[in-house]
Coordinates of C-alpha atoms and ligand atoms in Angstrom, one line a residue:
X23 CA -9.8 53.9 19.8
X24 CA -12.2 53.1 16.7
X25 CA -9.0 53.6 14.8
X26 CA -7.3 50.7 17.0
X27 CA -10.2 48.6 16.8
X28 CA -10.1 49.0 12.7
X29 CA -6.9 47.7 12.7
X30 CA -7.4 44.7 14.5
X31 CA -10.4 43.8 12.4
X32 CA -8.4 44.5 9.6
X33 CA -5.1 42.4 11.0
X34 CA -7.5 39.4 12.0
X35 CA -8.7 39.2 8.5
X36 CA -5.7 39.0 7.1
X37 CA -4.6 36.4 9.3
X38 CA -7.6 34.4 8.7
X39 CA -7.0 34.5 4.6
X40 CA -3.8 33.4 5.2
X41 CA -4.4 30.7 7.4
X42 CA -7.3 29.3 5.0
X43 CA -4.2 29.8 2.3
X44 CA -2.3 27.6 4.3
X45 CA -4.6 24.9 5.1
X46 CA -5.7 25.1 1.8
X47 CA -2.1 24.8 0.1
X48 CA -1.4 21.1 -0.2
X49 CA 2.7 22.2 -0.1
X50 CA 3.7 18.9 2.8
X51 CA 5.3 16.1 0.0
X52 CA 7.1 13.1 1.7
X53 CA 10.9 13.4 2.1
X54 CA 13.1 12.9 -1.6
X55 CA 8.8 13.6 -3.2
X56 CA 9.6 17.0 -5.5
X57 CA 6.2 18.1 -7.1
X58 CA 6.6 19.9 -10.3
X59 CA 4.3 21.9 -12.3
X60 CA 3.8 21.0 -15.5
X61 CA 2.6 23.6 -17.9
X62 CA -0.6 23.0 -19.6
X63 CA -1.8 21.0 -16.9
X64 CA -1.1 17.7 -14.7
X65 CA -1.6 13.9 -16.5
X66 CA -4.1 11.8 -15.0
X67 CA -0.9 10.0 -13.5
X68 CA 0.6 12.9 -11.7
X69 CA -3.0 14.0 -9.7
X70 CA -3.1 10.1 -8.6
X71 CA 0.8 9.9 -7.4
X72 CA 0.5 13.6 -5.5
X73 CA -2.3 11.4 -3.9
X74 CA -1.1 8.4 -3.6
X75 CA 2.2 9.7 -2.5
X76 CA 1.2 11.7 0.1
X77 CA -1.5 9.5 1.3
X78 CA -2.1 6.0 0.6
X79 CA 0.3 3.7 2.1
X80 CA 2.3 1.5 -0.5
X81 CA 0.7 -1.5 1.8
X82 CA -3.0 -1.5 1.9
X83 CA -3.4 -4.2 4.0
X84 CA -1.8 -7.4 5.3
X85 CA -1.8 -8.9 2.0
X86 CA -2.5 -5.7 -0.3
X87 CA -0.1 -3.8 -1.6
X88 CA 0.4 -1.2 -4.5
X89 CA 2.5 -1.9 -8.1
X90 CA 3.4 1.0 -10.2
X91 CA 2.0 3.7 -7.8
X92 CA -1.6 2.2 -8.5
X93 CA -1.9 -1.2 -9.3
X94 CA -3.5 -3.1 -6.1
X95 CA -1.8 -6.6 -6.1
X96 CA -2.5 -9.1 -3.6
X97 CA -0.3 -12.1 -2.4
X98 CA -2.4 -15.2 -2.3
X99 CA -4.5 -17.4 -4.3
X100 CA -5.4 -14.6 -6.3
X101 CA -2.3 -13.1 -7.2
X102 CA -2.1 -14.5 -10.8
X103 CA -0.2 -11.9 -13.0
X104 CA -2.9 -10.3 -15.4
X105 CA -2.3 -8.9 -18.2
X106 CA -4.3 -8.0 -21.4
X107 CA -6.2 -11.2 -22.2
X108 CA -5.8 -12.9 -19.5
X109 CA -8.5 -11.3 -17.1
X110 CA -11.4 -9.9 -19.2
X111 CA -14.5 -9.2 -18.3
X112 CA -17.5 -11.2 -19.8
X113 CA -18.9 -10.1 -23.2
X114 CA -22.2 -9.9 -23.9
X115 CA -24.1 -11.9 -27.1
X116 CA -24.8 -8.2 -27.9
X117 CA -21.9 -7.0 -29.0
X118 CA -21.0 -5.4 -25.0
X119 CA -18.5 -5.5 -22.0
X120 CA -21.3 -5.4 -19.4
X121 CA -18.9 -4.4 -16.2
X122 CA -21.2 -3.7 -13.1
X123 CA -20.2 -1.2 -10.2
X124 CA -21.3 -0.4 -7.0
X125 CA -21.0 3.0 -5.4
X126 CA -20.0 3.8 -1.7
X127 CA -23.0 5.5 -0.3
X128 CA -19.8 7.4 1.4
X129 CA -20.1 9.5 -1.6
X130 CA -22.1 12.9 -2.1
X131 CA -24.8 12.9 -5.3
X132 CA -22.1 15.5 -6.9
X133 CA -19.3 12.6 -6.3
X134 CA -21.4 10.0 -7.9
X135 CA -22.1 12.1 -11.2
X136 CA -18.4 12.3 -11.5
X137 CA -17.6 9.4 -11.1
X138 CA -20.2 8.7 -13.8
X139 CA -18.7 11.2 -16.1
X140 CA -15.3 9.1 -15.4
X141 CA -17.4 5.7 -16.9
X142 CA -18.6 7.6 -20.0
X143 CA -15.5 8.2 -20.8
X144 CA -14.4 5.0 -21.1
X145 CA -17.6 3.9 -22.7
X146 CA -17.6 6.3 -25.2
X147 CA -16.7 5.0 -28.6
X148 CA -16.0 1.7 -26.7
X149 CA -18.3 -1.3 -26.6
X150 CA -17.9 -1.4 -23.1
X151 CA -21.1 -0.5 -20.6
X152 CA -20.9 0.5 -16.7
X153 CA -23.8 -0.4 -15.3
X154 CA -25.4 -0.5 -11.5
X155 CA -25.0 -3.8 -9.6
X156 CA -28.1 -5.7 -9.0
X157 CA -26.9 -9.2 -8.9
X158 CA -23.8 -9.8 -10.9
X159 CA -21.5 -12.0 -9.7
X160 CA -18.0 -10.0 -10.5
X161 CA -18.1 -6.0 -10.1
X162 CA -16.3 -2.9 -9.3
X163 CA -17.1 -1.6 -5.6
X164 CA -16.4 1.9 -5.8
X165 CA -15.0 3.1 -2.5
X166 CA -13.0 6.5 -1.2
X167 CA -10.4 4.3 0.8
X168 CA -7.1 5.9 1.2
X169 CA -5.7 6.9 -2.6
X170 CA -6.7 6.6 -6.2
X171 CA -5.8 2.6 -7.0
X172 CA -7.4 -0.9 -8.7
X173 CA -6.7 -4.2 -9.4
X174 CA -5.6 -5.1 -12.9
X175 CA -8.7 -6.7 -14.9
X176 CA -11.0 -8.5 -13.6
X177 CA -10.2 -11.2 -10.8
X178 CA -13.9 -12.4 -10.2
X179 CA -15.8 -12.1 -7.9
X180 CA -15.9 -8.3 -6.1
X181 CA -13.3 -6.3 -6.3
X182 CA -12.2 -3.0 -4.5
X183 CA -11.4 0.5 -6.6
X184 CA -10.5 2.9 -4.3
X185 CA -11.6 6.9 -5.6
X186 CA -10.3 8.7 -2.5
X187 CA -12.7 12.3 -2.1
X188 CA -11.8 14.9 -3.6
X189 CA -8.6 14.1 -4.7
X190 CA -9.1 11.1 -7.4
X191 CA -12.7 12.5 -8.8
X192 CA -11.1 14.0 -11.5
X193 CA -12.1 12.4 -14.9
X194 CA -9.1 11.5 -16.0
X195 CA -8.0 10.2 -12.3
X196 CA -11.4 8.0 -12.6
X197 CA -11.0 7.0 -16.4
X198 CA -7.2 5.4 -15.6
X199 CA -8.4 3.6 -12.6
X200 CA -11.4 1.9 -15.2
X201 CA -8.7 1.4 -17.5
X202 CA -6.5 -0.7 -15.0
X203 CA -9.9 -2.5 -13.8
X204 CA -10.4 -3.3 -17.8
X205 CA -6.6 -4.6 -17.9
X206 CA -4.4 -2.2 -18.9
X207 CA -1.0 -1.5 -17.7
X208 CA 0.7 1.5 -17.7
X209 CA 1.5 2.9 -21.3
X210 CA 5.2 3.3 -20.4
X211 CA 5.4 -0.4 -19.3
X212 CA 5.3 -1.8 -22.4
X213 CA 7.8 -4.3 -23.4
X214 CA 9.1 -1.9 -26.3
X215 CA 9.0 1.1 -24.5
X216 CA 12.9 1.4 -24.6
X217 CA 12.3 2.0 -28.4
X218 CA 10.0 5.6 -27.8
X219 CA 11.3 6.7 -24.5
X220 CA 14.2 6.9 -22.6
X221 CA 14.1 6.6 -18.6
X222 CA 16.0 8.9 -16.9
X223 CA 17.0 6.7 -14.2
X224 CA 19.5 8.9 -12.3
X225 CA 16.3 11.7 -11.9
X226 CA 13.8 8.9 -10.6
X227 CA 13.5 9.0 -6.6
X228 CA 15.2 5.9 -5.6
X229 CA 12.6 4.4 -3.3
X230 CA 10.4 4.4 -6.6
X231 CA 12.3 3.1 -9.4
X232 CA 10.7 -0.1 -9.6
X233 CA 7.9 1.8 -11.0
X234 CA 9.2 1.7 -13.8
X235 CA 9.6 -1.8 -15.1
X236 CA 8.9 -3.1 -18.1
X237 CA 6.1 -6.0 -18.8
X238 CA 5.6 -8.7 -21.4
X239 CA 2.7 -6.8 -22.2
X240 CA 0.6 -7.4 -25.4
X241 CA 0.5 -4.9 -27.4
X242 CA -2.8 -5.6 -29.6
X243 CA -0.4 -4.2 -32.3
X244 CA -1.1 -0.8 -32.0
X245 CA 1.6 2.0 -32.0
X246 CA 3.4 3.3 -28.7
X247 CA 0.8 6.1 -27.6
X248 CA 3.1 8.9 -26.0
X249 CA -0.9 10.7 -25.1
X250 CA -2.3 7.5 -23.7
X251 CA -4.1 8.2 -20.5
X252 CA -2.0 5.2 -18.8
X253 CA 1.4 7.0 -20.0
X254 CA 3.5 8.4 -17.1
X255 CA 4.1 12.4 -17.2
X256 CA 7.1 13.4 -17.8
X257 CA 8.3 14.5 -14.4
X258 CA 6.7 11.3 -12.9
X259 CA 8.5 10.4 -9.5
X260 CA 11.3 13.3 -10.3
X261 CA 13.5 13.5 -7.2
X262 CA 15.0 17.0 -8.5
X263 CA 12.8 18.4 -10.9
X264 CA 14.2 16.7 -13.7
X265 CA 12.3 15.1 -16.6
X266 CA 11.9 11.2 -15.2
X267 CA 10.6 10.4 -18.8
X268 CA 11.8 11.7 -22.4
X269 CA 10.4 10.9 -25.8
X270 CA 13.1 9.4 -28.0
X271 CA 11.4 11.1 -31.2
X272 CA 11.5 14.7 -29.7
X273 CA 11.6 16.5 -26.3
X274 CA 8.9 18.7 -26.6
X275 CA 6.0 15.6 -26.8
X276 CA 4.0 15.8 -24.2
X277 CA 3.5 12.7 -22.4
X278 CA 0.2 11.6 -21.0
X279 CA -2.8 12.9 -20.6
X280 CA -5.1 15.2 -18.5
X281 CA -9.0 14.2 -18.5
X282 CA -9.4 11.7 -21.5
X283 CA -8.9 8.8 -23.5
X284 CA -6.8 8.9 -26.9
X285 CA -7.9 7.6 -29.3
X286 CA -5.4 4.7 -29.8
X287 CA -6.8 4.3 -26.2
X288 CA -10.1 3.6 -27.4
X289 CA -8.8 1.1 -30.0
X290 CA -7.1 -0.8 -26.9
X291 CA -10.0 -1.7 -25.6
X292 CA -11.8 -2.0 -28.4
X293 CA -9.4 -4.4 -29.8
X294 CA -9.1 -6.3 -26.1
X295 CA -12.4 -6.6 -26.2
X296 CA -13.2 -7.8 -29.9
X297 CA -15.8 -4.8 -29.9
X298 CA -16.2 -5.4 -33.5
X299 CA -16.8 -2.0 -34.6
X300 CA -13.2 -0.7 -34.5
X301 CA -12.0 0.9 -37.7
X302 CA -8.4 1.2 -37.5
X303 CA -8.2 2.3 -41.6
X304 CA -10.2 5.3 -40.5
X305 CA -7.5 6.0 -37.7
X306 CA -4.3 5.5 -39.5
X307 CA -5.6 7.6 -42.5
X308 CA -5.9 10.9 -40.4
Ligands
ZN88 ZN1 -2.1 3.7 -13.0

């Protein structure tokens, strides 16, 4: 009898790890969605489309919808087309990009330090500042809504970026929303992209080729970053597995990044931004 009671204790555990395995396996992918592991890690870009994919809807609201997996674009007066230039945030006499943020008080005391880990990445060796709202007119309200998405620079006044819990807390997933906030489109968008990488079109899932158009972007005359934060992953929106995205100077350059900002990235914004302080001759001579 103890023997039989052993073995249901022992069965019932085992069921109960693998249940938590199951709940805890996030497997369920939309129809024509094939996930693929990268080795060495995910970019930034493929945490916030396995998000955005399998839970933000591609509308967000009436008038909201979603651009290039995570660009919030709204139809209305305020639908201007912003690209880098044309929607900065304010400098101040100082030298700084003072850009002031609210944070849900959804969010846990752990989920706000990330989130601040997320700005100081962007701030550092940038000139521009995060800091808490007390009375600014324009600023970032910080919210877990559904997904990891923002609005493309600033459009005045307040303006939604959603950091849904857990999934876009990483600080790479937080440092490419700031960078979309700031005005940057996605690396890959670039007018002259066609010149550094070729897109597989026939691997893209059809419902999401139109995430990869090109812009007339400006490109502040710095080189094509294949490691920019804002670059797609190789595999991005794959329907079979297959590289989406292939660097024209060799196969085996890894596109994107995990958790932070190259350094061209940096001069981006430094440049946008007439930080001042930018040396490029120390760049280019490394
Ligand atoms: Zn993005």
């Amino acid at each position: 009898m103890e023997r039989i009671i052993f073995l249901c204790v022992v069965s019932a555990c085992l069921a109960s790890v693998h249940t938590q395995t199951f709940l805890l396996n996030p497997k369920w992918s939309p129809i024509g969605y094939k996930e693929h592991d990268v080795q060495g890690g995910n970019t930034a870009m493929d945490e916030i489309i396995k998000t955005n994919e399998n839970q933000a809807s591609r509308i967000l609201d009436g008038t909201t919808s979603l651009r290039d997996g995570d660009i919030a674009v709204s139809a209305g007066k305020r639908s201007k087309v912003c690209f880098a230039r044309s929607c900065l945030w304010s400098k101040s006499v100082d030298g700084h990009v003072y850009i002031a943020y609210k944070l849900s008080p959804e969010y846990s005391e752990l989920e706000k330090n990330q989130i601040v880990k997320g700005m100081e990445n962007v701030e550092r060796d940038t000139c521009v500042r995060f800091v808490p709202w007390t009375h600014q007119q324009d600023f970032i309200d910080i919210q877990p809504k559904s997904g990891c998405w923002s609005y493309l620079g600033s459009r005045g006044g307040r303006q939604t970026l959603s950091l849904q819990s857990p999934n876009c807390l990483q600080v790479g997933v937080i440092s490419h929303e700031l960078m979309h906030a700031l005005g940057f489109v996605h690396e890959q968008s670039r007018i002259d992209r066609d010149n550094y990488v070729t897109i597989m079109w026939e691997n893209i899932w059809r419902d999401r080729l139109r995430n990869f158009q090109k812009f007339k972007t400006d490109n502040l005359g710095l080189p094509y970053d294949y490691s920019s934060i804002m670059h797609f992953g190789m595999y991005a929106y794959s329907q079979d597995g297959q590289p989406t995205i292939i660097a024209k100077s060799s196969k085996d350059v890894k596109l994107g990044q995990t958790s932070i900002l190259s350094q061209i990235d940096k001069m981006k914004i430094n440049k946008l931004y007439q930080c001042g302080w930018c040396d490029d001759d120390d760049y280019y001579s490394k």
